[in-house]
Amino acid sequence: MFDELRDSLRAISSRLDPDERRRMGSGMREAMVHAKLAIADMRTALLATEQRLAAEQTELDTVKRRQGYAADIGDQETVAIAERFVSQHAERVAMLEAKRMVQQQELQLAEREYEAMSADLRKVLSGVAPDANGPDAAAAREVEALLADDPPGMGDGLEASPPPTRRTRAEREADVDARLADLKRKLGR
């Protein structure tokens, strides 16, 4: 009974006791090391994508140039073959550009999350509990719930809706993106 009371009082207080601060700080440091390694991996993957994109763009330019040469001399067979290769390389360039854009956005998101983790760690090390009820934490919980296979009802005070059917990852991510945009609009970001 007293343990529950002590835990309740501790939850009300925003100050952490030294043992809790050490425990949380240690866990957060470890998480930050993993996050920093993941960010380094993302940067490496982005660099590899940019290199592949540059090589594919060079190939596309070469094929277009050869197609022009073949058209100049009237070699229709070579022009037809070159058109097929132009189409293939153009499709790869478009895919790699989209991939690069997604990787850049993912890297920016990871860097922002790392900065937020760093700020939370500084709070913990100073003895202040991180804000578990702030808008960023609420948004993170909502995104995690939406990415789950069977997200719970949103609890807007309305009746609980029937359990949703299983959705594909793409559908869940599209729903998350829409809700995130709505949340950003509400927060004025």
Tab-separated table of C-alpha atoms in Angstrom:
chain	number	residue	atom	x	y	z
A	1	MET	CA	0.000	0.000	0.000
A	2	PHE	CA	2.744	2.453	0.922
A	3	ASP	CA	4.681	1.491	-2.179
A	4	GLU	CA	1.692	2.453	-4.326
A	5	LEU	CA	1.349	5.749	-2.461
A	6	ARG	CA	5.065	6.473	-2.848
A	7	ASP	CA	4.874	5.655	-6.569
A	8	SER	CA	1.832	7.917	-6.949
A	9	LEU	CA	3.568	10.788	-5.194
A	10	ARG	CA	6.694	10.256	-7.274
A	11	ALA	CA	4.579	10.377	-10.445
A	12	ILE	CA	3.128	13.699	-9.364
A	13	SER	CA	6.527	15.179	-8.696
A	14	SER	CA	8.609	16.252	-11.668
A	15	ARG	CA	11.864	15.587	-9.809
A	16	LEU	CA	13.636	12.259	-10.157
A	17	ASP	CA	15.370	10.545	-7.320
A	18	PRO	CA	19.093	9.864	-7.929
A	19	ASP	CA	18.656	6.124	-8.559
A	20	GLU	CA	15.904	6.722	-11.092
A	21	ARG	CA	17.963	9.453	-12.737
A	22	ARG	CA	20.963	7.104	-13.128
A	23	ARG	CA	18.784	4.289	-14.445
A	24	MET	CA	16.969	6.507	-16.941
A	25	GLY	CA	20.160	8.303	-17.944
A	26	SER	CA	21.925	5.030	-18.636
A	27	GLY	CA	19.072	3.720	-20.757
A	28	MET	CA	18.740	6.982	-22.630
A	29	ARG	CA	22.486	7.152	-23.335
A	30	GLU	CA	22.357	3.643	-24.760
A	31	ALA	CA	19.358	4.565	-26.913
A	32	MET	CA	21.182	7.670	-28.146
A	33	VAL	CA	24.232	5.596	-29.118
A	34	HIS	CA	21.977	3.311	-31.157
A	35	ALA	CA	20.204	6.317	-32.684
A	36	LYS	CA	23.529	7.930	-33.618
A	37	LEU	CA	24.655	4.688	-35.289
A	38	ALA	CA	21.347	4.483	-37.152
A	39	ILE	CA	21.775	8.075	-38.339
A	40	ALA	CA	25.267	7.234	-39.590
A	41	ASP	CA	23.835	4.235	-41.449
A	42	MET	CA	21.139	6.462	-42.973
A	43	ARG	CA	23.777	8.924	-44.159
A	44	THR	CA	25.792	6.087	-45.707
A	45	ALA	CA	22.698	4.716	-47.464
A	46	LEU	CA	21.820	8.193	-48.730
A	47	LEU	CA	25.335	8.661	-50.087
A	48	ALA	CA	25.139	5.269	-51.857
A	49	THR	CA	21.792	6.227	-53.385
A	50	GLU	CA	23.197	9.556	-54.568
A	51	GLN	CA	26.159	7.749	-56.168
A	52	ARG	CA	23.860	5.250	-57.901
A	53	LEU	CA	21.659	8.122	-59.070
A	54	ALA	CA	24.661	9.967	-60.537
A	55	ALA	CA	25.823	6.819	-62.330
A	56	GLU	CA	22.334	6.113	-63.666
A	57	GLN	CA	21.969	9.731	-64.825
A	58	THR	CA	25.295	9.410	-66.672
A	59	GLU	CA	24.065	6.207	-68.329
A	60	LEU	CA	20.820	7.922	-69.321
A	61	ASP	CA	22.735	10.819	-70.880
A	62	THR	CA	24.992	8.384	-72.763
A	63	VAL	CA	22.052	6.390	-74.151
A	64	LYS	CA	20.282	9.595	-75.224
A	65	ARG	CA	23.436	10.781	-76.968
A	66	ARG	CA	23.798	7.443	-78.778
A	67	GLN	CA	20.135	7.557	-79.734
A	68	GLY	CA	20.719	10.981	-81.289
A	69	TYR	CA	23.745	9.704	-83.215
A	70	ALA	CA	21.737	6.752	-84.530
A	71	ALA	CA	18.880	9.046	-85.575
A	72	ASP	CA	21.354	11.333	-87.374
A	73	ILE	CA	22.643	8.498	-89.524
A	74	GLY	CA	19.164	6.978	-90.063
A	75	ASP	CA	19.757	3.696	-88.192
A	76	GLN	CA	16.171	2.967	-87.092
A	77	GLU	CA	17.010	-0.367	-85.447
A	78	THR	CA	19.567	1.272	-83.154
A	79	VAL	CA	17.140	4.152	-82.458
A	80	ALA	CA	14.458	1.645	-81.368
A	81	ILE	CA	16.898	-0.175	-79.089
A	82	ALA	CA	18.105	3.134	-77.657
A	83	GLU	CA	14.511	4.223	-76.964
A	84	ARG	CA	13.993	1.079	-74.891
A	85	PHE	CA	17.186	1.781	-72.905
A	86	VAL	CA	16.273	5.460	-72.478
A	87	SER	CA	12.955	4.373	-70.999
A	88	GLN	CA	14.632	1.911	-68.626
A	89	HIS	CA	17.270	4.369	-67.431
A	90	ALA	CA	14.730	7.194	-67.074
A	91	GLU	CA	12.576	4.934	-64.897
A	92	ARG	CA	15.568	4.038	-62.723
A	93	VAL	CA	16.528	7.715	-62.398
A	94	ALA	CA	12.987	8.595	-61.311
A	95	MET	CA	12.959	5.747	-58.776
A	96	LEU	CA	16.360	6.717	-57.364
A	97	GLU	CA	15.324	10.381	-57.100
A	98	ALA	CA	12.220	9.351	-55.149
A	99	LYS	CA	14.336	7.047	-52.972
A	100	ARG	CA	16.825	9.854	-52.298
A	101	MET	CA	13.998	12.212	-51.310
A	102	VAL	CA	12.540	9.643	-48.886
A	103	GLN	CA	15.981	8.927	-47.400
A	104	GLN	CA	16.607	12.656	-46.925
A	105	GLN	CA	13.273	13.044	-45.142
A	106	GLU	CA	13.961	9.986	-43.008
A	107	LEU	CA	17.382	11.346	-42.077
A	108	GLN	CA	15.937	14.746	-41.145
A	109	LEU	CA	13.293	13.067	-38.988
A	110	ALA	CA	15.887	10.894	-37.263
A	111	GLU	CA	18.097	13.929	-36.599
A	112	ARG	CA	15.162	15.837	-35.066
A	113	GLU	CA	14.302	12.819	-32.909
A	114	TYR	CA	17.943	12.569	-31.821
A	115	GLU	CA	17.906	16.228	-30.782
A	116	ALA	CA	14.687	15.656	-28.812
A	117	MET	CA	16.266	12.625	-27.129
A	118	SER	CA	19.303	14.730	-26.281
A	119	ALA	CA	17.099	17.404	-24.702
A	120	ASP	CA	15.248	14.731	-22.708
A	121	LEU	CA	18.565	13.274	-21.533
A	122	ARG	CA	19.722	16.704	-20.354
A	123	LYS	CA	16.465	17.019	-18.385
A	124	VAL	CA	16.914	13.607	-16.804
A	125	LEU	CA	20.541	14.304	-15.904
A	126	SER	CA	19.475	17.544	-14.256
A	127	GLY	CA	16.916	15.589	-12.228
A	128	VAL	CA	13.762	16.624	-14.052
A	129	ALA	CA	11.488	13.937	-15.501
A	130	PRO	CA	10.852	14.276	-19.245
A	131	ASP	CA	7.374	15.549	-20.084
A	132	ALA	CA	5.316	12.440	-20.885
A	133	ASN	CA	2.178	14.517	-21.459
A	134	GLY	CA	3.564	17.103	-23.880
A	135	PRO	CA	2.399	17.439	-27.480
A	136	ASP	CA	5.484	15.709	-28.881
A	137	ALA	CA	5.016	12.679	-26.636
A	138	ALA	CA	1.303	12.542	-27.443
A	139	ALA	CA	2.062	12.707	-31.158
A	140	ALA	CA	4.647	9.951	-30.829
A	141	ARG	CA	2.157	7.726	-29.001
A	142	GLU	CA	-0.467	8.367	-31.669
A	143	VAL	CA	1.941	7.533	-34.493
A	144	GLU	CA	3.035	4.340	-32.728
A	145	ALA	CA	-0.609	3.325	-32.243
A	146	LEU	CA	-1.386	3.969	-35.902
A	147	LEU	CA	1.559	1.912	-37.092
A	148	ALA	CA	0.490	-1.037	-34.960
A	149	ASP	CA	-1.230	-3.849	-36.849
A	150	ASP	CA	-4.513	-3.361	-34.986
A	151	PRO	CA	-4.671	0.261	-33.781
A	152	PRO	CA	-7.005	0.945	-30.865
A	153	GLY	CA	-9.951	3.326	-31.158
A	154	MET	CA	-8.943	6.966	-31.009
A	155	GLY	CA	-11.064	7.643	-27.918
A	156	ASP	CA	-12.512	10.982	-29.028
A	157	GLY	CA	-15.416	10.453	-26.651
A	158	LEU	CA	-17.357	8.732	-29.406
A	159	GLU	CA	-18.546	5.168	-29.340
A	160	ALA	CA	-15.838	2.664	-30.025
A	161	SER	CA	-15.807	1.690	-33.662
A	162	PRO	CA	-15.677	-1.952	-34.667
A	163	PRO	CA	-12.185	-3.367	-34.938
A	164	PRO	CA	-10.617	-2.297	-38.230
A	165	THR	CA	-9.755	-4.818	-40.880
A	166	ARG	CA	-6.083	-5.580	-41.364
A	167	ARG	CA	-4.504	-2.862	-43.462
A	168	THR	CA	-1.371	-2.922	-45.516
A	169	ARG	CA	1.663	-1.067	-44.288
A	170	ALA	CA	1.231	1.480	-47.096
A	171	GLU	CA	-2.346	2.173	-45.987
A	172	ARG	CA	-1.272	2.548	-42.361
A	173	GLU	CA	1.591	4.867	-43.323
A	174	ALA	CA	-0.719	6.974	-45.501
A	175	ASP	CA	-3.113	7.248	-42.555
A	176	VAL	CA	-0.221	8.227	-40.272
A	177	ASP	CA	0.942	10.884	-42.740
A	178	ALA	CA	-2.571	12.348	-42.952
A	179	ARG	CA	-2.961	12.410	-39.172
A	180	LEU	CA	0.519	13.863	-38.711
A	181	ALA	CA	-0.288	16.663	-41.166
A	182	ASP	CA	-3.520	17.330	-39.273
A	183	LEU	CA	-1.673	17.338	-35.946
A	184	LYS	CA	0.965	19.741	-37.307
A	185	ARG	CA	-1.803	22.007	-38.580
A	186	LYS	CA	-3.423	21.982	-35.142
A	187	LEU	CA	-0.115	22.743	-33.416
A	188	GLY	CA	0.624	25.531	-35.885
A	189	ARG	CA	3.799	24.007	-37.328
